[in-house]
XYZ file of C-alpha atoms in Angstrom:
131
model
C -38.603 -3.269 -37.714
C -38.105 -5.719 -40.566
C -38.503 -9.394 -39.835
C -35.712 -11.795 -40.811
C -36.047 -13.931 -43.979
C -36.488 -17.206 -42.136
C -39.697 -15.904 -40.517
C -41.387 -15.472 -43.917
C -40.743 -18.989 -45.161
C -43.143 -21.606 -43.925
C -40.619 -24.373 -44.281
C -41.425 -27.006 -41.610
C -37.826 -28.296 -41.595
C -36.476 -25.074 -40.084
C -36.294 -24.704 -36.338
C -37.965 -21.497 -35.243
C -36.032 -19.345 -32.737
C -37.734 -18.883 -29.400
C -37.180 -16.268 -26.766
C -34.989 -17.593 -23.957
C -36.453 -17.794 -20.489
C -34.679 -15.755 -17.825
C -34.309 -18.120 -14.824
C -33.862 -15.239 -12.390
C -37.156 -13.587 -13.288
C -39.065 -16.866 -13.199
C -37.787 -17.785 -9.727
C -40.314 -17.381 -6.915
C -37.790 -15.715 -4.582
C -36.970 -13.057 -7.138
C -40.638 -12.300 -7.754
C -41.348 -11.979 -4.033
C -38.361 -9.711 -3.496
C -39.311 -7.528 -6.452
C -42.912 -7.240 -5.217
C -41.700 -6.284 -1.734
C -39.345 -3.628 -3.116
C -42.127 -2.130 -5.236
C -44.480 -1.947 -2.250
C -41.798 -0.341 -0.071
C -41.055 2.196 -2.774
C -44.777 3.113 -3.009
C -44.924 3.575 0.775
C -41.730 5.666 0.723
C -39.708 3.232 2.822
C -36.038 2.716 2.149
C -34.752 -0.827 1.718
C -33.660 -2.468 4.937
C -30.352 -1.095 6.157
C -27.430 -3.257 7.158
C -27.104 -4.181 10.822
C -24.900 -1.899 12.906
C -22.325 -4.624 13.571
C -21.903 -5.266 9.856
C -21.434 -1.534 9.215
C -18.762 -1.316 11.908
C -16.941 -4.365 10.572
C -16.939 -2.981 7.030
C -15.633 0.377 8.262
C -12.831 -1.327 10.182
C -11.883 -3.347 7.136
C -11.793 -0.219 4.935
C -9.676 1.623 7.523
C -7.300 -1.319 7.728
C -6.886 -1.426 3.939
C -6.214 2.322 3.832
C -3.657 1.997 6.629
C -1.878 -0.852 4.808
C -1.700 1.204 1.617
C -0.191 4.127 3.528
C 2.402 1.848 5.143
C 3.323 0.376 1.760
C 3.715 3.873 0.329
C 6.049 4.783 3.196
C 8.058 1.595 2.737
C 8.634 2.378 -0.919
C 11.432 4.903 -0.685
C 12.724 6.943 -3.551
C 16.321 6.789 -4.768
C 17.051 10.128 -3.111
C 15.839 8.888 0.269
C 17.942 5.730 -0.063
C 21.075 7.761 -0.862
C 20.418 10.122 2.040
C 20.090 7.165 4.405
C 23.387 5.716 3.138
C 25.163 9.034 3.707
C 23.669 9.353 7.161
C 24.901 5.860 8.058
C 28.398 6.683 6.773
C 28.499 9.870 8.844
C 27.384 7.980 11.937
C 30.140 5.406 11.356
C 32.758 8.145 11.008
C 31.576 9.775 14.227
C 31.812 6.449 16.059
C 35.330 5.900 14.742
C 36.371 9.401 15.869
C 34.947 8.756 19.317
C 36.837 5.461 19.550
C 40.104 7.123 18.539
C 39.549 9.898 21.038
C 38.836 7.393 23.815
C 41.940 5.412 22.885
C 44.051 8.549 23.028
C 42.599 9.512 26.395
C 43.194 6.032 27.777
C 46.711 5.781 26.336
C 49.664 5.941 28.744
C 51.444 9.276 29.259
C 54.605 8.329 27.341
C 52.561 7.587 24.175
C 50.985 11.049 24.346
C 54.368 12.714 24.821
C 55.832 10.750 21.925
C 52.948 11.904 19.667
C 53.494 15.499 20.746
C 57.246 15.233 19.999
C 56.530 13.872 16.515
C 54.120 16.721 15.771
C 56.546 19.365 16.971
C 59.327 17.738 14.973
C 57.211 17.778 11.829
C 56.204 21.405 12.423
C 59.846 22.411 12.810
C 60.810 20.558 9.634
C 58.045 22.263 7.680
C 59.018 25.688 9.038
C 62.655 25.175 7.977
C 61.627 24.132 4.471
C 59.514 27.237 4.046
C-alpha cells in the first residue's frame, strides 16, 4: 500500500497523524470480560444465560405487544365493513320502528282498528271500480 505524500516529507512543521486510541478496548472491564469470554469459549461453555424471571418478563412483554397489534388491526375496519355496519344499524332501526307500530296498533282501541279496516275496504272497492 502506498504511503501518503506527507509521510515522505520530513518537514518538522507538519503534525503527524497518530492512530486514535479506542477507549473501550483500553478499559479494564472490557479486557476482563473479553478474557473471560475467550476462556469460556475454549472450555465449551456458553455465555451466562438470562435469569428465568427476566425471560418470563420479556416473553410477557412480547406477547402483550403482539396482542396490541392484533387489537389495532381489528379496530382498523375497511370501508366495506363500515358500510355493512351502517346498513345493519339501519335495518335494526327499521325493525324497531315496525315493532313499535305493531304494538301501537295492538294497543289501540277497537274503534280505531275498525276505522282503519273501513278505510282499507273503501280503497279496495274504489280501486276495483276503476279497473
